[in-house]
PDB file of C-alpha atoms and ligand atoms in Angstrom:
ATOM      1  CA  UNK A  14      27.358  -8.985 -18.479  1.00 55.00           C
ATOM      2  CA  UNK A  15      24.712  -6.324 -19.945  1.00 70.00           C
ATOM      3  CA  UNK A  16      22.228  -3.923 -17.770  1.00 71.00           C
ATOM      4  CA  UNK A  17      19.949  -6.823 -18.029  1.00 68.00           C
ATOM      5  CA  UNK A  18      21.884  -8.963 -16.884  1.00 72.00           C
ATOM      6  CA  UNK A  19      22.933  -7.276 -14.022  1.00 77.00           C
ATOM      7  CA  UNK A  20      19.374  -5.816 -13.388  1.00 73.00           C
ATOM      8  CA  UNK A  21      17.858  -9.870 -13.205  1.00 73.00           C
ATOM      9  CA  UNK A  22      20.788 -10.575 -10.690  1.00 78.00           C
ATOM     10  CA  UNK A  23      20.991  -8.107  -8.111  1.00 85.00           C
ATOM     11  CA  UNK A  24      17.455  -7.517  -8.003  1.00 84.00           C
ATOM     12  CA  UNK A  25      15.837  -9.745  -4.800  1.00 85.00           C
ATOM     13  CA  UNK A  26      19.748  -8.440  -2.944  1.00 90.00           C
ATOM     14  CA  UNK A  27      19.300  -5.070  -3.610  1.00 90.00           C
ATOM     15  CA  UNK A  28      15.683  -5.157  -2.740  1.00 89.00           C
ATOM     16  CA  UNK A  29      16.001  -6.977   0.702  1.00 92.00           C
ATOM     17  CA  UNK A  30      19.041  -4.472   1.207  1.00 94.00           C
ATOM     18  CA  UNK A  31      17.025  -1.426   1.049  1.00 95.00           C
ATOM     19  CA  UNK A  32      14.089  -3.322   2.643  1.00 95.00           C
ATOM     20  CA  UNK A  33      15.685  -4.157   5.447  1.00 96.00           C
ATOM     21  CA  UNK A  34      17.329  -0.809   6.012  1.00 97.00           C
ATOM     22  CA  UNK A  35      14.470   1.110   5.742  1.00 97.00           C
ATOM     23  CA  UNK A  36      12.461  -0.914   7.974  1.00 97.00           C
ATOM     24  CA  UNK A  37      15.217  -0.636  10.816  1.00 97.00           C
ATOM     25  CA  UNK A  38      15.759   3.098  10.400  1.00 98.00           C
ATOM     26  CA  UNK A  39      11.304   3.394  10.582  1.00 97.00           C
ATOM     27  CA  UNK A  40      10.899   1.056  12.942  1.00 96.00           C
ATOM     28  CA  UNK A  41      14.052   3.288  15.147  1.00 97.00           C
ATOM     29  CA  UNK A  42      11.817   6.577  14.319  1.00 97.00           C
ATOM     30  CA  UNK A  43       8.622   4.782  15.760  1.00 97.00           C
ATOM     31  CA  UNK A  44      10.639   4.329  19.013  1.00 96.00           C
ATOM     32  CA  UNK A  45      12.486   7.815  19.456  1.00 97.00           C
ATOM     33  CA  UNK A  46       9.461  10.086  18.231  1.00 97.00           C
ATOM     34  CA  UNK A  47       6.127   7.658  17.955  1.00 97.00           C
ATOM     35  CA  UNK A  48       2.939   9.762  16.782  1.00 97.00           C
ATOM     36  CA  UNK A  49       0.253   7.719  18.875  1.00 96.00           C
ATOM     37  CA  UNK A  50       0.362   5.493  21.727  1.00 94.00           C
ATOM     38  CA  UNK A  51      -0.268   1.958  20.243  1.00 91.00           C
ATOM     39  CA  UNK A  52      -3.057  -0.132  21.407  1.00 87.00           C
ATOM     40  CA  UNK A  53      -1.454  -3.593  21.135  1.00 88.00           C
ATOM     41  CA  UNK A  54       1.859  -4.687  22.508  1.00 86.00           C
ATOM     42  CA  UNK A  55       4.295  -5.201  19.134  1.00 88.00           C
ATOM     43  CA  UNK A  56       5.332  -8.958  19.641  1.00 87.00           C
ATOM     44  CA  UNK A  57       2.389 -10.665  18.434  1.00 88.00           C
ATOM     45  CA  UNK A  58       1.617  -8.091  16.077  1.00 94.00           C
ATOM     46  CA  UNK A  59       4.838  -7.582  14.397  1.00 96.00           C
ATOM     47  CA  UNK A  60       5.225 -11.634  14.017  1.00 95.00           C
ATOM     48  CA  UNK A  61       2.032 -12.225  12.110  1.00 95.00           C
ATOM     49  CA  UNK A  62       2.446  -9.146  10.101  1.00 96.00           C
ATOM     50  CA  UNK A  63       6.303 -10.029   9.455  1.00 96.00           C
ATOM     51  CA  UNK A  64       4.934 -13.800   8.779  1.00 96.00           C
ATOM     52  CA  UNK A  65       2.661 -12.955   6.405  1.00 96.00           C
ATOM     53  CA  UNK A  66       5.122 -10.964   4.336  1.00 95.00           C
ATOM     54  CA  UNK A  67       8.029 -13.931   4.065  1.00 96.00           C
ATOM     55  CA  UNK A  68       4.730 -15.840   2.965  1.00 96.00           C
ATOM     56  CA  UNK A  69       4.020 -13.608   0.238  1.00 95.00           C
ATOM     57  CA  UNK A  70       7.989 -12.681  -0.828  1.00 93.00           C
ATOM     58  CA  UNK A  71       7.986 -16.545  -1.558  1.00 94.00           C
ATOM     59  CA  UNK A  72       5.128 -17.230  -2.764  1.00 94.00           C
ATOM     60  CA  UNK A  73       5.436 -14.231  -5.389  1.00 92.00           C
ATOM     61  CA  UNK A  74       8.857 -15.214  -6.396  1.00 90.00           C
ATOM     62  CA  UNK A  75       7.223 -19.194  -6.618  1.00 92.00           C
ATOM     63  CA  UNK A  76       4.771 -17.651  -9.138  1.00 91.00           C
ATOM     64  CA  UNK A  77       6.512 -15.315 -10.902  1.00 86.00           C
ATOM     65  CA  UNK A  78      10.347 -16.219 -11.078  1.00 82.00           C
ATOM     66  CA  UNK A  79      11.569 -13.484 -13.179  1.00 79.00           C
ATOM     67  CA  UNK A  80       9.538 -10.684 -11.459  1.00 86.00           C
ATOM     68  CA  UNK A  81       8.185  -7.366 -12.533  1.00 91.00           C
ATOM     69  CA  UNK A  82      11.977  -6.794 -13.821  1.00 90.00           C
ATOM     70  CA  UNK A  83      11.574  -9.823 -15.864  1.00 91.00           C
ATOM     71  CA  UNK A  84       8.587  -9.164 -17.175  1.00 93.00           C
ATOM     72  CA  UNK A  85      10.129  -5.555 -18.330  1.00 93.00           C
ATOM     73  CA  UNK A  86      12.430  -6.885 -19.958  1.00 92.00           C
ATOM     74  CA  UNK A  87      10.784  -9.119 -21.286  1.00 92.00           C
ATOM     75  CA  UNK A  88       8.419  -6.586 -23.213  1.00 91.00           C
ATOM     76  CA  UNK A  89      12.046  -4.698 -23.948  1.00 89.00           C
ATOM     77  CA  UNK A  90      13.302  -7.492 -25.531  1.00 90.00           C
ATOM     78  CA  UNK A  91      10.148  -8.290 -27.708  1.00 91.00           C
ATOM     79  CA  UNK A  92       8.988  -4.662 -28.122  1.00 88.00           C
ATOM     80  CA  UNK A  93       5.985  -4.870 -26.287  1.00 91.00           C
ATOM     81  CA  UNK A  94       4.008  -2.061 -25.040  1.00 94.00           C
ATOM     82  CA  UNK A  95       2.747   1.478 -26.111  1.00 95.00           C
ATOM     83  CA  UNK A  96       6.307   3.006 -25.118  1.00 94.00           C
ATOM     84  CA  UNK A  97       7.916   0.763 -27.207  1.00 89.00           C
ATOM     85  CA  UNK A  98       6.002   2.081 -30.033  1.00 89.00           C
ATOM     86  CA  UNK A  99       7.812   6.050 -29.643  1.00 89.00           C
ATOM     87  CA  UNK A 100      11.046   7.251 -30.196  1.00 88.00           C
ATOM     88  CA  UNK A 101      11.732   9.145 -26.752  1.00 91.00           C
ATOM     89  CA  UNK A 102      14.520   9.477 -24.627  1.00 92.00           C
ATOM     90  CA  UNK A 103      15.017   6.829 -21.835  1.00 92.00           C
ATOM     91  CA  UNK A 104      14.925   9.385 -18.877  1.00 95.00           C
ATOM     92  CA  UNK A 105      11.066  10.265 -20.531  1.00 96.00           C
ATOM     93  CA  UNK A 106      10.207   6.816 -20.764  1.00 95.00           C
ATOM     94  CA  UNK A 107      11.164   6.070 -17.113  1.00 96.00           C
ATOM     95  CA  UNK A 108       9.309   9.030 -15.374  1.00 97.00           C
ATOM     96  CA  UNK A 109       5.913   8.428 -17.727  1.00 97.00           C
ATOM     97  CA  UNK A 110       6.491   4.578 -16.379  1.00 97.00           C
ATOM     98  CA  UNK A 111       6.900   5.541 -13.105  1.00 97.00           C
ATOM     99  CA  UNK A 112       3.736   8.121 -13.448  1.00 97.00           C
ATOM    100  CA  UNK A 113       1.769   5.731 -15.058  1.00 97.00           C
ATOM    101  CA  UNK A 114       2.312   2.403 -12.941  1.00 97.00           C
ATOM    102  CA  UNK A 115       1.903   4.459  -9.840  1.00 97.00           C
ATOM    103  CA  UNK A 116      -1.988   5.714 -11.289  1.00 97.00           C
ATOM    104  CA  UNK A 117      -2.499   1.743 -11.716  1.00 97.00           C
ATOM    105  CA  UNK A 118      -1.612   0.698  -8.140  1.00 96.00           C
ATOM    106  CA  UNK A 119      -3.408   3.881  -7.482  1.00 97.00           C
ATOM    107  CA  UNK A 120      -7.081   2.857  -9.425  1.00 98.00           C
ATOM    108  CA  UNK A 121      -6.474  -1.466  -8.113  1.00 97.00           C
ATOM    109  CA  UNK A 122      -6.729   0.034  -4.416  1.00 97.00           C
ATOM    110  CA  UNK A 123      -9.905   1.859  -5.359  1.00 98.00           C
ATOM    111  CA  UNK A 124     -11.058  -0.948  -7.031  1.00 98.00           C
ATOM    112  CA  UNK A 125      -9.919  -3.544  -4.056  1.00 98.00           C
ATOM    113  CA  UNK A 126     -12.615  -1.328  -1.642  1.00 97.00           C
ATOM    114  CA  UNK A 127     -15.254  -1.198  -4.376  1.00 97.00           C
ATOM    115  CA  UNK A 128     -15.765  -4.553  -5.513  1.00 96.00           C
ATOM    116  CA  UNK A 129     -17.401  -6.671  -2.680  1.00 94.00           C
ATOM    117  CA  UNK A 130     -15.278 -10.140  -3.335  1.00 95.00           C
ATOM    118  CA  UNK A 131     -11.741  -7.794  -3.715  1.00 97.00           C
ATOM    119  CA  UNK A 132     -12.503  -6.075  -0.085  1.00 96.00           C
ATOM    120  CA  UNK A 133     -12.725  -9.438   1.546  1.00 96.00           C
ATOM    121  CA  UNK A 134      -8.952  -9.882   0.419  1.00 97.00           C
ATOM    122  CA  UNK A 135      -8.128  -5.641   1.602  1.00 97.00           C
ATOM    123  CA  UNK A 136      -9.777  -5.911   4.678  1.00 96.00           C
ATOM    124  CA  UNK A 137      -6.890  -8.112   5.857  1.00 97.00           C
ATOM    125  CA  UNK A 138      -4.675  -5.307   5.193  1.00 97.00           C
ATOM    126  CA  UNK A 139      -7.111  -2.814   7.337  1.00 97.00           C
ATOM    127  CA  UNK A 140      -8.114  -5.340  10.384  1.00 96.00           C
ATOM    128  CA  UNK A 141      -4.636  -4.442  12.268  1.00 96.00           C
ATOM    129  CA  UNK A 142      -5.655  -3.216  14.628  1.00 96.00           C
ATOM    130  CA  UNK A 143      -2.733  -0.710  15.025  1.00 96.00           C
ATOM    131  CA  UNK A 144      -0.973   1.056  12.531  1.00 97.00           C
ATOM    132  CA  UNK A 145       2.901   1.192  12.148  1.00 97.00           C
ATOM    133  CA  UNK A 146       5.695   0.097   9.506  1.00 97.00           C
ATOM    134  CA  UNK A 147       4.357  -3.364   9.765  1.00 97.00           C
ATOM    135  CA  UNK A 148       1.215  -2.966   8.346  1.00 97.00           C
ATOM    136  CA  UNK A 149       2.771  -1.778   5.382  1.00 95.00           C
ATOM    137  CA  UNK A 150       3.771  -5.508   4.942  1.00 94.00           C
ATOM    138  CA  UNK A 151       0.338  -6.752   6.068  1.00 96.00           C
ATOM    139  CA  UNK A 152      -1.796  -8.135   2.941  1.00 97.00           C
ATOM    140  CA  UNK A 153      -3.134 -11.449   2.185  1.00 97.00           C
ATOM    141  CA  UNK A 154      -1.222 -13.692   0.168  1.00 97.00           C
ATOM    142  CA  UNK A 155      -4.024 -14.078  -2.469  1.00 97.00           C
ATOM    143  CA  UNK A 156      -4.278 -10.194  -2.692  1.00 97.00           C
ATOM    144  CA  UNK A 157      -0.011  -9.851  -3.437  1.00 96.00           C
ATOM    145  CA  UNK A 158      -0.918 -12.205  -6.365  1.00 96.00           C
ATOM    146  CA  UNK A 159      -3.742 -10.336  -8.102  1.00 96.00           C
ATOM    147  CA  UNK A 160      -1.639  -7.383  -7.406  1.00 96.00           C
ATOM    148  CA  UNK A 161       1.381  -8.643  -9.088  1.00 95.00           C
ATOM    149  CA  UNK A 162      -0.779  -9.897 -12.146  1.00 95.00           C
ATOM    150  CA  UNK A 163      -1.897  -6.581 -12.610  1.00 96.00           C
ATOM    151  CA  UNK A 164       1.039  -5.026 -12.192  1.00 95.00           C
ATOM    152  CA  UNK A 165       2.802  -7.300 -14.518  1.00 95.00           C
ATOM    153  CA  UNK A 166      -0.326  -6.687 -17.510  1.00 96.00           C
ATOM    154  CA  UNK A 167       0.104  -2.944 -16.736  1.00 97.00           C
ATOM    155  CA  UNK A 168       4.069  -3.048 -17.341  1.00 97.00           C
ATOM    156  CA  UNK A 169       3.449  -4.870 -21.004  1.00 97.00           C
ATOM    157  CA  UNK A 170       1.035  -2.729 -21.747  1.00 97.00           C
ATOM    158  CA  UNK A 171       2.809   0.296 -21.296  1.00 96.00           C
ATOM    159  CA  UNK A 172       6.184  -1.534 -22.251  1.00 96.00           C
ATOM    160  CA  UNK A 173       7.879  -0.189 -18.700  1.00 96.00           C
ATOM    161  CA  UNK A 174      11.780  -0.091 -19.071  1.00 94.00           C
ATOM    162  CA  UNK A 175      13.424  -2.682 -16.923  1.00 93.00           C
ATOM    163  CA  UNK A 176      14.680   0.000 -14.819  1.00 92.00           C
ATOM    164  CA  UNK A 177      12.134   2.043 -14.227  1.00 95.00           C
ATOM    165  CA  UNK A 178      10.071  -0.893 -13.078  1.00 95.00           C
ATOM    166  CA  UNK A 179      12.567  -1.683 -10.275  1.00 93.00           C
ATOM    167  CA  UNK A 180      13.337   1.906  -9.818  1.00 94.00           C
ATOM    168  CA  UNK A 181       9.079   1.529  -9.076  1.00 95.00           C
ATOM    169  CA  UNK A 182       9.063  -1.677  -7.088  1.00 93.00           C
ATOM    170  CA  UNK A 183      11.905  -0.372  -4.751  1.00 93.00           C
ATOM    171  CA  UNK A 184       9.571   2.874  -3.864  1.00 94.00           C
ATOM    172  CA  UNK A 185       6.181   1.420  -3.273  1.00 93.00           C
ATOM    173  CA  UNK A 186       8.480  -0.827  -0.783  1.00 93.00           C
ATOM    174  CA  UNK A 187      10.025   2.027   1.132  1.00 95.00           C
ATOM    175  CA  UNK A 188       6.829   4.261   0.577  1.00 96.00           C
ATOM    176  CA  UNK A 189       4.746   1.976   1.935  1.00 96.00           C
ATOM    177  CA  UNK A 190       7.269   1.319   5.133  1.00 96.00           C
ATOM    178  CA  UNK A 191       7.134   4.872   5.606  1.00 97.00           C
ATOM    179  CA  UNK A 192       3.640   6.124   4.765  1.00 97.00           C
ATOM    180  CA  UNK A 193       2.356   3.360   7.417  1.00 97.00           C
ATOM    181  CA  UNK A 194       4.815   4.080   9.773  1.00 97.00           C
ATOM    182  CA  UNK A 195       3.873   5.544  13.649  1.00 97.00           C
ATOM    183  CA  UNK A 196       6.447   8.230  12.699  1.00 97.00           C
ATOM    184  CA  UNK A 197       6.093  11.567  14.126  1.00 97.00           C
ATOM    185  CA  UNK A 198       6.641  13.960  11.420  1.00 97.00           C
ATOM    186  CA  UNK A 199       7.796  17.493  11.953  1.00 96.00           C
ATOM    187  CA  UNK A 200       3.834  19.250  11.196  1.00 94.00           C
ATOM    188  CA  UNK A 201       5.950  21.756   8.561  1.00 96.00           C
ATOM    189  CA  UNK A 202       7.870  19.005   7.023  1.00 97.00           C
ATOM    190  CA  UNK A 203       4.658  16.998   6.824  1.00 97.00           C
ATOM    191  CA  UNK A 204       2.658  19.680   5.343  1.00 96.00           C
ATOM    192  CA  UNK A 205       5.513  19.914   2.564  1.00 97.00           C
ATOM    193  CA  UNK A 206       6.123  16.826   2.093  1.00 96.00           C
ATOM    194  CA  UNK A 207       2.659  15.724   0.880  1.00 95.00           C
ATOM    195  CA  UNK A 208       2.864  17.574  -2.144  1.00 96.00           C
ATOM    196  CA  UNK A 209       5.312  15.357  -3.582  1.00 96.00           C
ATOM    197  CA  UNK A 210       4.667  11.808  -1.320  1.00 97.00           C
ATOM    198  CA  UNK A 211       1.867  10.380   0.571  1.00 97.00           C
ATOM    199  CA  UNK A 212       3.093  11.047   4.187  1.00 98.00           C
ATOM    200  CA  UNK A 213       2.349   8.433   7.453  1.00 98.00           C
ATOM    201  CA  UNK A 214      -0.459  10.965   8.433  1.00 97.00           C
ATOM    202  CA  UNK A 215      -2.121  11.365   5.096  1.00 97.00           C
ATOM    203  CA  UNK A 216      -2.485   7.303   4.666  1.00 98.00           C
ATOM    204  CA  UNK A 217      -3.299   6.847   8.877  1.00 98.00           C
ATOM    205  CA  UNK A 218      -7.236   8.290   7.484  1.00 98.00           C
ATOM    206  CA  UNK A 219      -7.101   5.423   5.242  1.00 98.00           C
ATOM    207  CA  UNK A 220      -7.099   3.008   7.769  1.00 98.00           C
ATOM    208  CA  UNK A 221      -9.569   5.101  10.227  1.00 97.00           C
ATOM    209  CA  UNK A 222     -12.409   2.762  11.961  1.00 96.00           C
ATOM    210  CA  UNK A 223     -15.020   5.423  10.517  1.00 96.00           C
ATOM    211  CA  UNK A 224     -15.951   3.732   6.587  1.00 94.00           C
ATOM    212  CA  UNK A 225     -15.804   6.759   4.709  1.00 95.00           C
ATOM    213  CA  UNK A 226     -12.411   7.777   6.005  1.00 97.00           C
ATOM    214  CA  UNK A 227     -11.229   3.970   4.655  1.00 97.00           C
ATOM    215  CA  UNK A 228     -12.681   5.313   1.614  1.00 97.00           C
ATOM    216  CA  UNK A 229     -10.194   8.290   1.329  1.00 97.00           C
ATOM    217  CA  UNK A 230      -6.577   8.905   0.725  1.00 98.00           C
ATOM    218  CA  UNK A 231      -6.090   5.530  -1.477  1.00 98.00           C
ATOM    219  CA  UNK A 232      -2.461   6.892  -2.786  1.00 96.00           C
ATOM    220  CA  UNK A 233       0.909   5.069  -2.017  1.00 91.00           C
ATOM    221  CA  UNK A 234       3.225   6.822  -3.360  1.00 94.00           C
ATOM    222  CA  UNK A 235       2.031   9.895  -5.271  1.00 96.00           C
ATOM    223  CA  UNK A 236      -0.054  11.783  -3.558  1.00 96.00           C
ATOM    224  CA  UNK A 237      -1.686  13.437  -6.505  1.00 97.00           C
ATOM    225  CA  UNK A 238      -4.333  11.241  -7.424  1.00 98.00           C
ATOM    226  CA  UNK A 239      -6.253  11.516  -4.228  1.00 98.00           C
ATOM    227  CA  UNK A 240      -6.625  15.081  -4.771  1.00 97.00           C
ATOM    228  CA  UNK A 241      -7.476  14.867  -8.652  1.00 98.00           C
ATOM    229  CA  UNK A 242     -10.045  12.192  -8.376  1.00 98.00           C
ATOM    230  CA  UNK A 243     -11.431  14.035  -5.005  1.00 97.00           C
ATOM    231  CA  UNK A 244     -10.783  10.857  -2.947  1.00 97.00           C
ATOM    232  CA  UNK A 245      -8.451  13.400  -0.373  1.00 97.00           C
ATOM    233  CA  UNK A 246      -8.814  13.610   3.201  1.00 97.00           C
ATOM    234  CA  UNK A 247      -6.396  16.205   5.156  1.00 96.00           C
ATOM    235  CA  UNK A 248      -6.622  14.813   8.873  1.00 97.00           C
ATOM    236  CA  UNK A 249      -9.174  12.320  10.535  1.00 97.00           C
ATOM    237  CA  UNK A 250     -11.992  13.855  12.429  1.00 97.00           C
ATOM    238  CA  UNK A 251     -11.042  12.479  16.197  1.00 97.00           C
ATOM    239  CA  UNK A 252      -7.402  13.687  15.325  1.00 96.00           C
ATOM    240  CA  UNK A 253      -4.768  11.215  14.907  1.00 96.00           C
ATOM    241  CA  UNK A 254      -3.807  10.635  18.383  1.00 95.00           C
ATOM    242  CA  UNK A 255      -7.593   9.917  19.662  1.00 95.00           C
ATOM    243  CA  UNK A 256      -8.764   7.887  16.011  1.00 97.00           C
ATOM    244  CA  UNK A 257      -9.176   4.320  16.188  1.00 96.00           C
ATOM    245  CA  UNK A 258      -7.627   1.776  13.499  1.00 97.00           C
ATOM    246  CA  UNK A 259      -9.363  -1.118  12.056  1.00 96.00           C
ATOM    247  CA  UNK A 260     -12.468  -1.846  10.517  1.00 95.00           C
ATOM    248  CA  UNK A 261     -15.955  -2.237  12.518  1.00 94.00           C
ATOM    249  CA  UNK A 262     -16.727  -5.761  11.706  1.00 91.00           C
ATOM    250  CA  UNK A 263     -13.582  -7.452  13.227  1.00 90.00           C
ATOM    251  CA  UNK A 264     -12.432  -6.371  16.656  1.00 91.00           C
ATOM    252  CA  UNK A 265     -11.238  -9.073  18.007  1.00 89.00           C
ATOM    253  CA  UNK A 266      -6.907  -9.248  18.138  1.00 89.00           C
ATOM    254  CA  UNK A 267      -6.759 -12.939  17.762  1.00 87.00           C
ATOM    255  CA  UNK A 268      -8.370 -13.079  14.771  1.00 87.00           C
ATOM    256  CA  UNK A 269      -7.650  -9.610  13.334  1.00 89.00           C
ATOM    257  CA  UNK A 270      -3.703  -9.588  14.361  1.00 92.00           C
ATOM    258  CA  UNK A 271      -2.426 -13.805  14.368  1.00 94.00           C
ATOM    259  CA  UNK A 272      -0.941 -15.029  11.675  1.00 95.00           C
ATOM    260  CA  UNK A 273      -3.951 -17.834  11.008  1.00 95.00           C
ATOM    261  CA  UNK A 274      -6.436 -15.490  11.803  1.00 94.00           C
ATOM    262  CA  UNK A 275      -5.259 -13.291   8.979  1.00 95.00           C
ATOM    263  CA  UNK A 276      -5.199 -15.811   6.366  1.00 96.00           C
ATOM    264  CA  UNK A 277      -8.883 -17.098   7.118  1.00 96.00           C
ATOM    265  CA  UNK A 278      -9.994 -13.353   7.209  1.00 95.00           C
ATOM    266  CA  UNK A 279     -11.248 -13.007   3.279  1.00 95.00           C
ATOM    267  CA  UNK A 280     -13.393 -16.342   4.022  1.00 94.00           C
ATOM    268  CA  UNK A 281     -14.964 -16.136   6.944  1.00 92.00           C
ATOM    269  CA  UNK A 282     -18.356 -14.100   6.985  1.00 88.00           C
ATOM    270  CA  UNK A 283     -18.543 -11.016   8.820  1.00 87.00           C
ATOM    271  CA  UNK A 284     -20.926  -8.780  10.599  1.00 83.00           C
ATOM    272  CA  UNK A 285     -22.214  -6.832   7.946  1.00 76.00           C
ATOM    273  CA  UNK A 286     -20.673  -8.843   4.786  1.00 79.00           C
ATOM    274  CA  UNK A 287     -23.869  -9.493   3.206  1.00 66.00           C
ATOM    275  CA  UNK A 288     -25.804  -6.607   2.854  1.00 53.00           C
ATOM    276  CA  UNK A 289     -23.576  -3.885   4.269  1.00 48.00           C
ATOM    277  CA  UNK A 290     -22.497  -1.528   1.619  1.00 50.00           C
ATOM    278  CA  UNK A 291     -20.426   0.683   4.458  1.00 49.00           C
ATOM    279  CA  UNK A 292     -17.029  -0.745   4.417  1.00 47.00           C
ATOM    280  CA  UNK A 293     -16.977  -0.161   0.679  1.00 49.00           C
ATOM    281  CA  UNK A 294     -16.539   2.573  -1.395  1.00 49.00           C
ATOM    282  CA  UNK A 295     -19.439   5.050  -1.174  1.00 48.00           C
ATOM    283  CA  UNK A 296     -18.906   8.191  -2.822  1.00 44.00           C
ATOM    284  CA  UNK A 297     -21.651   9.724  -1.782  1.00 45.00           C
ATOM    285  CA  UNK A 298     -20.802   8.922   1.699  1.00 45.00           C
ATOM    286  CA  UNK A 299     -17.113   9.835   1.254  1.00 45.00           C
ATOM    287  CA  UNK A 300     -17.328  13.178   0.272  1.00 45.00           C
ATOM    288  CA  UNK A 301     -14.785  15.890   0.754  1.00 42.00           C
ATOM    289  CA  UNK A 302     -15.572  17.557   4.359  1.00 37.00           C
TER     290      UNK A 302
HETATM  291 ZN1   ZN B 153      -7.146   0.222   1.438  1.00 84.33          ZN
HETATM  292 ZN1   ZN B 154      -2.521   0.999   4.289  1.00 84.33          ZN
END
């Protein structure tokens, strides 16, 4: 059997593999050293937000069989994409993929706060009310689709090897486990560490109660492109143990932390929805302090 082959077989194993062992050893780390106290109790929490992400693994691989692999090879196979189109070595080819893919997911969650109709689909992702490795699982079904459309138009165009798309998918997974996690980070290791990866206390000001913190800090993986496009944020201003998590207009745990109440979040009208410009992106208001 060829790469391809092999690649287009193993993938969903060797993705639930890591998935799953990554989420036990951050979900272990959240017990032994946990960075805040959490305001909820996990069980309730931790079964919509686990619900809502077997929703979306299945409904993703309903829509798109052959996933972002497939796609990649797909554009291999055809020669498809601006990479295609050069004569470089592979191990160039996968890091500008990697680089370049990570910018897109990078831009979509800028765009996702900026445009009104997007945030009603995001917000689901920023209404737990808690933060820890399962809200990195936590976004609406219709949101995982438009993501993986996008992803899928950026990997043609840029013709994305096959393996540096799963080398890709397999990171934002774990990255996202980790960067969401309730952690407790050695404040050194930290400050090293997010030079080369978005760490659990850079993304926590993402998801800070306060709208131009939610407007900060956008990376997943890479932290780079928060501090080129000026969208960084070091720490939140109450401090991470005393910030709160969430978003103003929904406060209320049975509809911002059930299962149900998660799905009807993009379509039911909230305070503010309207008119209110201040869960979205405002630059002016989200200036570097
Ligand atoms: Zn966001
Ligand atoms: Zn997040």
């Amino acid at each position: 059997m060829n790469i391809a082959g092999v690649l287009m077989e193993h993938e969903a194993a060797l993705r639930g593999a890591i998935f799953l062992a990554v989420f036990l050893v951050m979900a272990a780390w959240e017990v032994i050293a946990p960075r805040r106290q959490l305001a909820l109790s996990r069980g309730r929490r931790w079964v919509a937000n686990l619900g809502i992400l077997i929703v979306n693994t299945a409904l993703v691989r309903a829509v798109f069989p052959a996933a972002a692999v497939g796609i990649a090879l797909f554009a291999e196979d055809r020669g498809v994409g601006l990479l295609h189109a050069f004569e470089l070595g592979v191990g160039l080819k996968v890091l500008l993929a990697l680089i370049v893919l990570d910018l897109a997911i990078y831009l979509q969650h800028v765009m996702f706060h900026a445009v009104p109709l997007l945030w009603r689909l995001h917000r689901v992702h920023h209404a737990d009310l808690d933060i820890d490795v399962t809200t990195g699982t936590r976004f609406h079904p219709v949101e995982m689709l438009l993501s993986m459309g996008i992803k899928a138009a950026t990997i043609l165009v840029i013709g994305a090897p096959a393996i540096a798309v799963l080398i890709f998918e397999i990171a934002l997974n774990v990255t996202s486990m980790f960067n969401h996690s309730n952690a407790r980070l050695p404040e050194r290791l930290d400050a090293v560490l997010r030079w080369l990866v978005v760490t659990p206390d850079m993304h926590r000001v993402h998801h800070s109660i306060r709208p131009e913190e939610t407007n900060r800090n956008f990376g997943f993986n890479l932290p780079w492109w928060d501090r080129i496009f000026e969208t960084y944020q070091g720490a939140p201003r109450d401090g991470h143990e005393r910030m709160t998590i969430g978003i103003p207009a929904c406060r209320d745990a049975r509809r911002c932390t059930t299962f149900s109440g998660m799905l009807v979040l993009p379509f039911v009208t909230l305070r503010g929805d309207a008119a209110d410009k201040s869960d979205r992106l405002d630059r002016k208001a989200g200036q570097p302090r």
